[in-house]
mmCIF file of C-alpha atoms in Angstrom:
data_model
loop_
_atom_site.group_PDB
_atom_site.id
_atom_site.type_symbol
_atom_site.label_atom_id
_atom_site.label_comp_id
_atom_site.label_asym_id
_atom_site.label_seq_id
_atom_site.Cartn_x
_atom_site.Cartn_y
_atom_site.Cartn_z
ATOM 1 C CA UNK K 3 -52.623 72.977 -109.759
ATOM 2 C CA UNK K 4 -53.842 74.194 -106.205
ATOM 3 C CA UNK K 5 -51.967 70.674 -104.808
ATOM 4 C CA UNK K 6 -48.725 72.254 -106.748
ATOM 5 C CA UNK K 7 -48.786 75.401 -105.330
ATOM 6 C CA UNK K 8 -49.657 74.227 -101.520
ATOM 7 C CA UNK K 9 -46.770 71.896 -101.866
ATOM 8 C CA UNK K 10 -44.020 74.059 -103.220
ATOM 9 C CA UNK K 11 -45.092 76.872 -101.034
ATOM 10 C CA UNK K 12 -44.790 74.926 -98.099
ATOM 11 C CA UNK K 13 -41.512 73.237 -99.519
ATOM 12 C CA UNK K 14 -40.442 76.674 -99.755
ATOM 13 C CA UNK K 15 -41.333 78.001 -96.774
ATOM 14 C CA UNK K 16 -39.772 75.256 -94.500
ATOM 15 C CA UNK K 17 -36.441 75.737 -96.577
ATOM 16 C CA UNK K 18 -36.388 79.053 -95.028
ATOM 17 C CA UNK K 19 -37.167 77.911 -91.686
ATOM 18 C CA UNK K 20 -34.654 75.483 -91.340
ATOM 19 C CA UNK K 21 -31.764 77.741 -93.216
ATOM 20 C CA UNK K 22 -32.531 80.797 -91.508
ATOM 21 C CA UNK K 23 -31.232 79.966 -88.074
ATOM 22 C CA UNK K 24 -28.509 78.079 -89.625
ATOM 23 C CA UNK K 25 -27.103 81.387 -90.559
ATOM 24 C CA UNK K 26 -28.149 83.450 -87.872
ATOM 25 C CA UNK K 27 -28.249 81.332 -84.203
ATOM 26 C CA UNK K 28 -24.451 80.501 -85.723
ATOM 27 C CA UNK K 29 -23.428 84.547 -85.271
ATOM 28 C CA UNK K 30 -25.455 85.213 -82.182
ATOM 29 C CA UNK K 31 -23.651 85.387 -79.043
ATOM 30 C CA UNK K 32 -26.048 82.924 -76.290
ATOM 31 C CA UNK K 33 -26.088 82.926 -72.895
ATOM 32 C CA UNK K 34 -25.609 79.764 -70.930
ATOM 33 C CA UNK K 35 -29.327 79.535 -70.505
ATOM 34 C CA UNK K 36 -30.426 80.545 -73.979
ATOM 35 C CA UNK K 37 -28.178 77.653 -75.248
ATOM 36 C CA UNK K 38 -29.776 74.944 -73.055
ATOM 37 C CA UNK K 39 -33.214 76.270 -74.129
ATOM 38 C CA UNK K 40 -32.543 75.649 -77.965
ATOM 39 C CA UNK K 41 -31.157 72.405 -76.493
ATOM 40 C CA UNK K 42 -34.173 71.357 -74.857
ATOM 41 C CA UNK K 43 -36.340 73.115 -77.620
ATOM 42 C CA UNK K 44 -36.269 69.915 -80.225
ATOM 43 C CA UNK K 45 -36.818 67.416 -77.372
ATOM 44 C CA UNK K 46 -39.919 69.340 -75.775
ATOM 45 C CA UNK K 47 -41.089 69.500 -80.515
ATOM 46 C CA UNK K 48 -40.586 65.757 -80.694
ATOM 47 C CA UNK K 49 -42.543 64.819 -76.874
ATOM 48 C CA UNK K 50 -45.213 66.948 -78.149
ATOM 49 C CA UNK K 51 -45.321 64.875 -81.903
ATOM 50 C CA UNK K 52 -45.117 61.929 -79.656
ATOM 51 C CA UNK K 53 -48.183 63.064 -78.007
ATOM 52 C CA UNK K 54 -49.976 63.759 -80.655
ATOM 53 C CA UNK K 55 -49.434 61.152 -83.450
ATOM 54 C CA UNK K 56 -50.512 58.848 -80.464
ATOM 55 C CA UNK K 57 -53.648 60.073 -80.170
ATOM 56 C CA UNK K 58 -54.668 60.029 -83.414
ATOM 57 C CA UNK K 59 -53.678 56.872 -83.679
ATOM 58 C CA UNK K 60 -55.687 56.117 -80.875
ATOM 59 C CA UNK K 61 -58.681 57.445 -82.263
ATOM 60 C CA UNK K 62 -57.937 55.841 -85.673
ATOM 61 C CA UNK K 63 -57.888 52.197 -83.811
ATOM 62 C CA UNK K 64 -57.521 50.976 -80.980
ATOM 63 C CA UNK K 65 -56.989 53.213 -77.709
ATOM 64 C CA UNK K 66 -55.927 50.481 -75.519
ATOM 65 C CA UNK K 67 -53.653 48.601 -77.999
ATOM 66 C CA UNK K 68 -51.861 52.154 -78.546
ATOM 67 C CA UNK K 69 -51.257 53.271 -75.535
ATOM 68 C CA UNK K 70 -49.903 49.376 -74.523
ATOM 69 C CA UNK K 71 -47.446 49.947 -77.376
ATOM 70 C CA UNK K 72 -46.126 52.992 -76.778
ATOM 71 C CA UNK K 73 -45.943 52.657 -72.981
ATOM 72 C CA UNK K 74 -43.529 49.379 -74.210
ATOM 73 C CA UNK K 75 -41.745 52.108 -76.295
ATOM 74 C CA UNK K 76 -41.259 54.186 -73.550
ATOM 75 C CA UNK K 77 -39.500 51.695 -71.122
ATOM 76 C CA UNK K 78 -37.608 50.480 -74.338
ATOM 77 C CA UNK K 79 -35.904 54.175 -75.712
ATOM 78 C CA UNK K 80 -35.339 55.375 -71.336
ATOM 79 C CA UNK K 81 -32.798 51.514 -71.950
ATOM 80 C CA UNK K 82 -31.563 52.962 -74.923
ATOM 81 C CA UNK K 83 -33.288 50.462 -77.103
ATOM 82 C CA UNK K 84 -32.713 51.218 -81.424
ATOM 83 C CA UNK K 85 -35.221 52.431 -83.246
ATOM 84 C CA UNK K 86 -35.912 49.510 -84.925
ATOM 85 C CA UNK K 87 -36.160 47.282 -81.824
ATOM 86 C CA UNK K 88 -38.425 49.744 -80.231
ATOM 87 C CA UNK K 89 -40.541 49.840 -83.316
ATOM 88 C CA UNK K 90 -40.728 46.002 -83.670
ATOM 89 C CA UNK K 91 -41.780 45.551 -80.123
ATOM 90 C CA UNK K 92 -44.246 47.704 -79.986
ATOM 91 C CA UNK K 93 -45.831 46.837 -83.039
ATOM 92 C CA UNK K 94 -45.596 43.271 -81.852
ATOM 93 C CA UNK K 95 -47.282 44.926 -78.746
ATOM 94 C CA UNK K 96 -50.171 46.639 -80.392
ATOM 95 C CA UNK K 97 -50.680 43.482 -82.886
ATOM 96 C CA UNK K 98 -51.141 41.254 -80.131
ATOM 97 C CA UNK K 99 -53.763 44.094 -78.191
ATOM 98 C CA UNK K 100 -55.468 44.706 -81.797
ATOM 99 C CA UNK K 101 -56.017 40.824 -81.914
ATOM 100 C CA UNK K 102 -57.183 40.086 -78.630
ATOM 101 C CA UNK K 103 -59.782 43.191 -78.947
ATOM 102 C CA UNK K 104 -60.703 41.951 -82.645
ATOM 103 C CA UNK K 105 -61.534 38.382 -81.051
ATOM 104 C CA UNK I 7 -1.830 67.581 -95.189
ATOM 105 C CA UNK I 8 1.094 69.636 -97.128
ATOM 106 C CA UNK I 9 2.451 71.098 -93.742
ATOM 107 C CA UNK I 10 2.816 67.830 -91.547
ATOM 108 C CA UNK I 11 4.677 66.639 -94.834
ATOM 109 C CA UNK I 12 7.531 69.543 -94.918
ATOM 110 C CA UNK I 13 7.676 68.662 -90.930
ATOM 111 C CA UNK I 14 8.437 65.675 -92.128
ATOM 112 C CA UNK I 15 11.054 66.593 -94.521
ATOM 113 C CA UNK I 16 12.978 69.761 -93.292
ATOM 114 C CA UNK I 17 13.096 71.103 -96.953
ATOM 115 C CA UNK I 18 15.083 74.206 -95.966
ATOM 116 C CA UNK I 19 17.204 73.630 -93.200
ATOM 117 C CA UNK I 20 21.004 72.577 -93.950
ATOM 118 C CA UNK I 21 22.499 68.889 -94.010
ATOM 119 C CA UNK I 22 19.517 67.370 -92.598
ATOM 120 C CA UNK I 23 17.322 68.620 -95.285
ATOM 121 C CA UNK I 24 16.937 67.179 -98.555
ATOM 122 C CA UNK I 25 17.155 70.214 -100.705
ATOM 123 C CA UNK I 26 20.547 69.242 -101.985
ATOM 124 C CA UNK I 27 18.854 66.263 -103.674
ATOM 125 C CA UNK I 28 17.239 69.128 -105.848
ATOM 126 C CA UNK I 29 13.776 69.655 -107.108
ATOM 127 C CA UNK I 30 12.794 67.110 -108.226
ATOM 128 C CA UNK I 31 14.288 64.914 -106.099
ATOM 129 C CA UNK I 32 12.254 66.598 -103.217
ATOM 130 C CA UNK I 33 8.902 66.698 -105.235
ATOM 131 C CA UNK I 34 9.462 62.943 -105.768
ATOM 132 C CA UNK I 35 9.694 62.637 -101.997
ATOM 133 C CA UNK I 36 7.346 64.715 -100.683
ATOM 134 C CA UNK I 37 4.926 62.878 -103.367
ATOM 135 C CA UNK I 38 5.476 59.630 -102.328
ATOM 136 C CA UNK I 39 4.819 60.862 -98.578
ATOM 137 C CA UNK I 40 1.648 62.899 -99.482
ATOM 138 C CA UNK I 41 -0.142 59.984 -101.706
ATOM 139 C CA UNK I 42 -0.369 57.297 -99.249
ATOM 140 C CA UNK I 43 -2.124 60.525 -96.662
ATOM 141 C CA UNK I 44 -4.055 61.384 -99.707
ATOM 142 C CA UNK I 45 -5.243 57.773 -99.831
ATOM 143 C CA UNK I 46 -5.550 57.402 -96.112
ATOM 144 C CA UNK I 47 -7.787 60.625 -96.273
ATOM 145 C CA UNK I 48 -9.825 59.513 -98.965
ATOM 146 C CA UNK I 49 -10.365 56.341 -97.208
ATOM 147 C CA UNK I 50 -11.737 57.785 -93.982
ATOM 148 C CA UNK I 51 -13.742 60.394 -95.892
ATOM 149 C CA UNK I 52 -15.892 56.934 -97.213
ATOM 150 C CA UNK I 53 -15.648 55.314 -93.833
ATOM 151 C CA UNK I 54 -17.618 58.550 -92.531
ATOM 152 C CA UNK I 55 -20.005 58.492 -95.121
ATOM 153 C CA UNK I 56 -20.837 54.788 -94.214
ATOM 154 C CA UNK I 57 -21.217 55.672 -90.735
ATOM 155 C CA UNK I 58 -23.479 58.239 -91.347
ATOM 156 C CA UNK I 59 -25.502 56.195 -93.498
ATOM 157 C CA UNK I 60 -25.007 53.382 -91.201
ATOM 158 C CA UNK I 61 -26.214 56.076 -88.250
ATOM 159 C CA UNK I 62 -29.812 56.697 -90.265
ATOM 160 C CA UNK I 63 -30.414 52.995 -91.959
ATOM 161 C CA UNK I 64 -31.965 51.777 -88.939
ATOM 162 C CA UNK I 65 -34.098 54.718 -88.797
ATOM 163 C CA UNK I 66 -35.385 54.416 -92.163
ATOM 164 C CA UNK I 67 -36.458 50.818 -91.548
ATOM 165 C CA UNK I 68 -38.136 51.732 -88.656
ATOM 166 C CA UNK I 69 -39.980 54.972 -90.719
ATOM 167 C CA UNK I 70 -41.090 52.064 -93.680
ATOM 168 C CA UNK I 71 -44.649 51.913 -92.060
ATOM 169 C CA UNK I 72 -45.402 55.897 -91.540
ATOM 170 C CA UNK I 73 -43.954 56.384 -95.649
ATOM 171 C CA UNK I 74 -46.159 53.683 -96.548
ATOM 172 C CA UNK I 75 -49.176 55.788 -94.221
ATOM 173 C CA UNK I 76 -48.125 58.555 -96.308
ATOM 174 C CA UNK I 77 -47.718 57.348 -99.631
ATOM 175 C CA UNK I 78 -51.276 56.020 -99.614
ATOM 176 C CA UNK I 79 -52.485 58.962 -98.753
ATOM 177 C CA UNK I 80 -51.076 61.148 -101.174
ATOM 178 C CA UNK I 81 -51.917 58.622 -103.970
ATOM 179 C CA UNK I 82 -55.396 59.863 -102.607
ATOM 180 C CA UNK I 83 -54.736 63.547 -102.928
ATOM 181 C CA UNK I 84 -52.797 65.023 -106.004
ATOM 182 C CA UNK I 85 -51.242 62.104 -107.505
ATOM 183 C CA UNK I 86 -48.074 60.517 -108.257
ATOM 184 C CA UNK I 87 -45.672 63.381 -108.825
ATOM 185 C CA UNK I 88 -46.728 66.302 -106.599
ATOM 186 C CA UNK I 89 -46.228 63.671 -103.897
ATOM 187 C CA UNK I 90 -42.772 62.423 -104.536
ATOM 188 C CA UNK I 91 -41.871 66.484 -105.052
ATOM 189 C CA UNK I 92 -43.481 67.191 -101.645
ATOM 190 C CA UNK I 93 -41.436 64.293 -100.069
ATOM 191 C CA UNK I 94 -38.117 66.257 -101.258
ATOM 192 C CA UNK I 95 -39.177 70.048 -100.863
ATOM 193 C CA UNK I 96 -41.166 69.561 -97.497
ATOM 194 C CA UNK I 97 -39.212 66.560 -96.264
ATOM 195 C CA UNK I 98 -41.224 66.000 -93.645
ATOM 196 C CA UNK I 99 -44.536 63.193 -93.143
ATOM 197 C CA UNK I 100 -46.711 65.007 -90.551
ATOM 198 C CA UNK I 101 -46.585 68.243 -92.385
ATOM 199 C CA UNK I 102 -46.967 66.848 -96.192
ATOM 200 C CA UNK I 103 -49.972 64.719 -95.144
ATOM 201 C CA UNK I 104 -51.375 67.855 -93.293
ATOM 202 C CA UNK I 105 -50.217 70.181 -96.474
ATOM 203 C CA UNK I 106 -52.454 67.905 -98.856
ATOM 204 C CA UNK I 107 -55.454 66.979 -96.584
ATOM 205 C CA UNK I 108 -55.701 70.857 -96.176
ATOM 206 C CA UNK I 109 -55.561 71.848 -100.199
ATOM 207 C CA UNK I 110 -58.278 69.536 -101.068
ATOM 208 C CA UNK I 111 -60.538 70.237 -98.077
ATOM 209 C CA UNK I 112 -59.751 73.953 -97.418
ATOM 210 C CA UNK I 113 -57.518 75.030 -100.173
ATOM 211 C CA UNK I 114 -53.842 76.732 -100.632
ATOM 212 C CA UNK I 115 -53.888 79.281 -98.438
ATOM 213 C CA UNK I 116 -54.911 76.906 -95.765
ATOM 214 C CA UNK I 117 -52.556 74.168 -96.449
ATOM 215 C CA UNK I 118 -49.418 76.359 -96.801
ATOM 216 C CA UNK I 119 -50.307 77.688 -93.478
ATOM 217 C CA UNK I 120 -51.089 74.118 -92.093
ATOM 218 C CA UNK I 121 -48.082 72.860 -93.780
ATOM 219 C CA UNK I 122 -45.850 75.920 -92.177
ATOM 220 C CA UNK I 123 -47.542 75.632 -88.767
ATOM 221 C CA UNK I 124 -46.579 71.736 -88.472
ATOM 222 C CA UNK I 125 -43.133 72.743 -89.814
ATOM 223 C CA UNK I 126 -42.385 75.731 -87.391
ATOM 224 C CA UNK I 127 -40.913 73.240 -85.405
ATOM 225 C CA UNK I 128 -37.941 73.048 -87.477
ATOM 226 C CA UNK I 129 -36.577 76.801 -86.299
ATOM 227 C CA UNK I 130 -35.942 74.993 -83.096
ATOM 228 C CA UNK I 131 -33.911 71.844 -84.731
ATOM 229 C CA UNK I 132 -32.074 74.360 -87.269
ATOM 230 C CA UNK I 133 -31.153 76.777 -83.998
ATOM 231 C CA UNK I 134 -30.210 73.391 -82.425
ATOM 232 C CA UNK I 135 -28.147 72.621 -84.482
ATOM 233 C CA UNK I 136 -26.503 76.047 -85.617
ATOM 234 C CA UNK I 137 -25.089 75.885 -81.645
ATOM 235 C CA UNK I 138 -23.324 73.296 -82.855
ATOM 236 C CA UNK I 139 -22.466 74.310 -86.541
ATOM 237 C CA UNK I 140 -21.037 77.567 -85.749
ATOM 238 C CA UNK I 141 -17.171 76.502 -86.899
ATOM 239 C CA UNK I 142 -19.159 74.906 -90.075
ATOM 240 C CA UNK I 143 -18.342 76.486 -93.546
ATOM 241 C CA UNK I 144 -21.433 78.325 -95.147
ATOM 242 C CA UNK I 145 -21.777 75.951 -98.061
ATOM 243 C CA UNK I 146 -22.146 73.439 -95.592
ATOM 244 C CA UNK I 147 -24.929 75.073 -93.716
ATOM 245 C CA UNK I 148 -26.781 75.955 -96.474
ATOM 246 C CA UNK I 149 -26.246 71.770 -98.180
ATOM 247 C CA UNK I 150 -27.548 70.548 -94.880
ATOM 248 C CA UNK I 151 -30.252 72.485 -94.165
ATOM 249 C CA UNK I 152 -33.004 70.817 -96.616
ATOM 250 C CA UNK I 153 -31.883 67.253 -94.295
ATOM 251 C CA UNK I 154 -33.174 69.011 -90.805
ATOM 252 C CA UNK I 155 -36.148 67.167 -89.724
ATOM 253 C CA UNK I 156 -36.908 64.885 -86.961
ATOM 254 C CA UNK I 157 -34.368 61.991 -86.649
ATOM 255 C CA UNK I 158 -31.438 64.204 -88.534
ATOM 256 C CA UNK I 159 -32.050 66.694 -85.823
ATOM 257 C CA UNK I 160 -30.867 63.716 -83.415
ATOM 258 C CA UNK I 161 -28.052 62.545 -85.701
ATOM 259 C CA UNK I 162 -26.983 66.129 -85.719
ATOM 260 C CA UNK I 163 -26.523 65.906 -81.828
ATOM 261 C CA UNK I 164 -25.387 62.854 -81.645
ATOM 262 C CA UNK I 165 -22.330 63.513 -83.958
ATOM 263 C CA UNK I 166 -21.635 66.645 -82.104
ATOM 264 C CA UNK I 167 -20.987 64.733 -78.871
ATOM 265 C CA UNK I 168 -19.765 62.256 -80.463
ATOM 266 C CA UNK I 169 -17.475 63.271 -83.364
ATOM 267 C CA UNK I 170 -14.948 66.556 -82.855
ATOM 268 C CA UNK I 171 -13.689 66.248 -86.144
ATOM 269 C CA UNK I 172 -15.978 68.992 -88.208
ATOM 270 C CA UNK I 173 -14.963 67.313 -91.592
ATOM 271 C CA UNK I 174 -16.714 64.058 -90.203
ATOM 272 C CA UNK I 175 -19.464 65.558 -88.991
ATOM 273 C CA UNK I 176 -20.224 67.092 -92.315
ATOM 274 C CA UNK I 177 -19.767 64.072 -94.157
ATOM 275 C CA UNK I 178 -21.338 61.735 -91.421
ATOM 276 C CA UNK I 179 -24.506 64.717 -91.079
ATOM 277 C CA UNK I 180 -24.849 64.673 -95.355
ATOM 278 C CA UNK I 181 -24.995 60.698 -95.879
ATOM 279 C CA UNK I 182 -27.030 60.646 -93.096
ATOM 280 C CA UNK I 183 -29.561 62.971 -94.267
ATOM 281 C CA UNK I 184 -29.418 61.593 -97.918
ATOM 282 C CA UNK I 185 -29.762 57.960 -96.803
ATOM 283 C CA UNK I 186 -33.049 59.208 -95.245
ATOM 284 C CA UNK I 187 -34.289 61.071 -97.935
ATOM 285 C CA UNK I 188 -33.467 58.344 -100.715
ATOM 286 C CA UNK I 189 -35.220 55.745 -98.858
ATOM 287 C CA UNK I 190 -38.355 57.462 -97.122
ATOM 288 C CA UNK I 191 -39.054 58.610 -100.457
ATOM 289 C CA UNK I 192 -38.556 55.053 -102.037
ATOM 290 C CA UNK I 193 -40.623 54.318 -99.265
ATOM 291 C CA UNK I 194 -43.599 56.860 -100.072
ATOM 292 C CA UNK I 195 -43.454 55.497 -103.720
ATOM 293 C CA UNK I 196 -44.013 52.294 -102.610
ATOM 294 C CA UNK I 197 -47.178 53.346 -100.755
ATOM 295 C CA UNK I 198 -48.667 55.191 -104.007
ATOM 296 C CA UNK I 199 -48.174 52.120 -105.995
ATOM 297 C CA UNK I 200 -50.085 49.671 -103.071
ATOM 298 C CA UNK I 201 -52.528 51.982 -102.081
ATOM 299 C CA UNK I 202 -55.617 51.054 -100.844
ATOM 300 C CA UNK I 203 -54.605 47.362 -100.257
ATOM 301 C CA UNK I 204 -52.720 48.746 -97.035
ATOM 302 C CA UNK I 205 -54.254 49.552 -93.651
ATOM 303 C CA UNK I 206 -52.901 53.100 -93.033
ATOM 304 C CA UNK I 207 -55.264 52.846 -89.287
ATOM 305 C CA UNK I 208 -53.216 50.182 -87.995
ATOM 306 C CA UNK I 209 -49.566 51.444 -89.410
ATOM 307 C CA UNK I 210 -49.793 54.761 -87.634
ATOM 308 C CA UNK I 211 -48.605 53.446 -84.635
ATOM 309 C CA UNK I 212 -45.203 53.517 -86.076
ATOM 310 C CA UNK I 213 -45.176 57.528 -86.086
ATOM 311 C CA UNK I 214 -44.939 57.635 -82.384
ATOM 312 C CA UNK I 215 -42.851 54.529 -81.519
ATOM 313 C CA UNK I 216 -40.098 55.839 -84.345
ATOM 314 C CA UNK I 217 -40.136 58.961 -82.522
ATOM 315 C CA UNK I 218 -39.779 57.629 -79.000
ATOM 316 C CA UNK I 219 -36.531 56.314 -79.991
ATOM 317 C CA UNK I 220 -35.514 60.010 -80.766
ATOM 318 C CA UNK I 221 -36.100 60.972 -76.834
ATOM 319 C CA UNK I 222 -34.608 57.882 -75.316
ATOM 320 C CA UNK I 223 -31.312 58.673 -74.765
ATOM 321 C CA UNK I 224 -32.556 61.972 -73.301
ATOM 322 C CA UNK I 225 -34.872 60.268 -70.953
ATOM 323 C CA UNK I 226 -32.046 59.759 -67.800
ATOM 324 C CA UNK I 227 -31.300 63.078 -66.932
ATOM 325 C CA UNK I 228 -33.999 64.602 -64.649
ATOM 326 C CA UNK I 229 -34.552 67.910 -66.705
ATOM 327 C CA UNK I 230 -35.423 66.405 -69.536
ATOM 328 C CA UNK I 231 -37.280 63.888 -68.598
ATOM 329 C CA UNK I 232 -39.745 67.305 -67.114
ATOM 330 C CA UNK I 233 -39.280 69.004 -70.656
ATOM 331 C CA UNK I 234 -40.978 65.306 -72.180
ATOM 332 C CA UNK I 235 -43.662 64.943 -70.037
ATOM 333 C CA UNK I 236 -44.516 68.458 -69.950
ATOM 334 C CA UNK I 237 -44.490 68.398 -73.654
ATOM 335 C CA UNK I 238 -46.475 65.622 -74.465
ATOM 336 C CA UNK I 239 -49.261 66.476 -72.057
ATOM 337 C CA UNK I 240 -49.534 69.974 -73.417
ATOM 338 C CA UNK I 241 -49.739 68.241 -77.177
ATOM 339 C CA UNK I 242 -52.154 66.083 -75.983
ATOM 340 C CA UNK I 243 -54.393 68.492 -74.647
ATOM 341 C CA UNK I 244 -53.964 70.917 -77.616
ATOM 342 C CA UNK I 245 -54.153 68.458 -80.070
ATOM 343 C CA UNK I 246 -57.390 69.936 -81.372
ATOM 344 C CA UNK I 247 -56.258 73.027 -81.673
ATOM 345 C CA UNK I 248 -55.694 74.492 -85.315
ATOM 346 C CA UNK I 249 -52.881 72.668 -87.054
ATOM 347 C CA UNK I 250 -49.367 73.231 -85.383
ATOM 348 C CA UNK I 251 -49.967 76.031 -83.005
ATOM 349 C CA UNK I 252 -50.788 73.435 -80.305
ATOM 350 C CA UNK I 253 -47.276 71.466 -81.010
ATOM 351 C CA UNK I 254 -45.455 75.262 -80.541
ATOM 352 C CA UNK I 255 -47.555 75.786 -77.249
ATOM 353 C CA UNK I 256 -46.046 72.471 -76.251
ATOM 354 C CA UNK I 257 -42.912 73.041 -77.113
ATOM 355 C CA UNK I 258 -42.437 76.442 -75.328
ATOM 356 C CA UNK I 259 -43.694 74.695 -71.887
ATOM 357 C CA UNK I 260 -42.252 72.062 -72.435
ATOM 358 C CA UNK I 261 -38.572 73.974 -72.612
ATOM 359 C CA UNK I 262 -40.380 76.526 -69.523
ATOM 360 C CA UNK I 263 -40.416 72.926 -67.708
ATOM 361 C CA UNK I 264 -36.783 71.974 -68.219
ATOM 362 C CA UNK I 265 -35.228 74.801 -66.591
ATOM 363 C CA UNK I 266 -33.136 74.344 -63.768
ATOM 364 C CA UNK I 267 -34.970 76.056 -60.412
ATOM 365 C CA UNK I 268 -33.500 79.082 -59.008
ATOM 366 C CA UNK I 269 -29.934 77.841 -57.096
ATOM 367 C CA UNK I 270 -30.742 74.300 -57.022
ATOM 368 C CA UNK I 271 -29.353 71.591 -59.744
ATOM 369 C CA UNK I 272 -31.227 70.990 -62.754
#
């Protein structure tokens, strides 16, 4: 029952986060520089989730066979690379590290 | 649709107009004009939806490994059910898997707050996006806002660079978001059902390198590429700080980092 309520309540909860500025930001007049903040907001959310699902990856395996993979993501999304590719290749890239550490 | 017709067919102006042919002579005519737009209409309204899911499939291949991470974990921690009803209501991996870790170790209070904390990053996607959506009907605000996450939050930008018509947008924004929550959830079902027979140490990996791809296209202008690194070196030194506030600390530096210095170019 407690896994029910922590689940809705959170379900809940991040309804209202993600409607709320819908309506509001929408009949807000922004500066020039408020604008490019919210703009830059999601990027600087997702570097940080980078950041930190990488580490605990890291500390779940292998350190050196995760940072290897995502520095080959890296290079591969600055060229503009799909998600798919870049997620293939680096797997690849971490697979190989994993293997050569295992052996 | 109705008023390029009568441009069309100058209904009320004298010889050149067809109103002599009568009523029903003009409703026959401006018929036969209006169903082959009707039909050309419909057919781009499907061609949108298939680009939008065509926009996303990609992206839910890539996410197969972190729903799998999360599916086996939440066949650990509630069961069958409450999981596929978090995937839908919280539609989002990092806080779900946080949400339920939290209830069983440190109970509701704890894992709403978790949950929420993780989440909080989704003001800044939905105010992203409103900048954008502010020529958007309501209903359509309030039918996308359950999609925001991560990589709709990317679609969402994408399509406003890319795509001035609203009505695609919409359309393109919806199948994208449904495309993603149909088959992450698939996904997550999956991973109940296998369970312990997958690895969920060496899948993680996937998390960050699906995300990268989210950045990329950000990476070549200078200002951004500050907001990234700033970003991800505050979340890496915060990462042990209780759940979420570290990834909002991150996030406000990393946007601090991104602005353009006093008179010079950003």
């Amino acid at each position: 029952m407690s896994m029910w309520i922590a689940v809705l309540g959170v379900g809940l909860g991040s309804l209202v986060l993600r409607v709320l500025p819908l309506l509001v930001v929408g009949h807000l007049r922004l500066t020039a520089e408020q604008e490019a903040f919210l703009g830059r907001a999601g990027l600087a959310a997702i570097a940080a989730l980078i950041a930190v699902s990488a580490r605990s990856a890291a500390v779940e395996s292998s350190a050196l066979a995760v940072v290897a993979a995502v520095g080959a993501g890296t290079m591969l999304a600055a060229r503009h690379a799909s998600m798919l590719r870049i997620v293939v290749i680096g797997g690849a890239v971490y697979a190989a590290l994993r293997l050569a550490v295992t052996l | 649709m109705a008023r390029v017709t009568s441009e069309r067919l100058p209904l009320s102006h004298g010889r050149a107009g067809r109103i002599r042919e009568g009523r029903a002579g003009t409703i026959a005519v401006v018929s036969v004009l209006i169903a082959p737009e009707r039909e050309v209409a419909h057919q781009d309204a499907w061609a949108d939806v298939r680009a939008g899911a065509a926009l996303m499939l990609p992206m839910v291949l890539a996410y197969i490994p972190f729903a799998l991470v999360i599916g086996v974990v939440l066949a650990d921690h509630g069961g069958v059910l409450v999981g596929l009803v978090g995937t839908w209501t919280i539609f989002g991996g990092s806080a779900h898997l946080a949400t339920v870790r939290a209830a069983d170790r440190a109970g509701v209070a704890v894992a709403v707050l978790t949950g929420l904390l993780i989440n909080a990053r989704l003001l800044v996607y939905s105010a992203g996006l409103a900048r954008h959506w502010r020529d958007q009907p309501r209903w359509f605000r309030f039918a996308a806002a359950p999609f925001v996450i991560d990589p709709t939050w990317a679609v969402g930008e994408r399509l406003a660079a890319e795509c001035p018509d609203p009505a695609a947008q919409r359309r393109r924004f919806l199948a994208a978001g449904i495309t993603l929550g149909v088959g992450f959830s698939a996904t997550v079902a999956v991973g109940m059902l296998v369970g312990a027979r997958i690895s969920t140490a060496d899948l993680a990996i996937a998390v960050p390198l699906c995300l990268l791809a989210l950045v990329g296209p950000s990476l070549r202008q200078p200002a951004n590429r500050r907001v990234v690194i700033v970003a991800a070196a505050v979340g890496l030194v915060t990462a042990n700080w209780p759940a979420g506030t570290g990834l909002l600390m991150a996030t406000v530096l990393g946007c601090a980092a991104g602005r353009p210095p006093k008179g010079g170019s950003p």
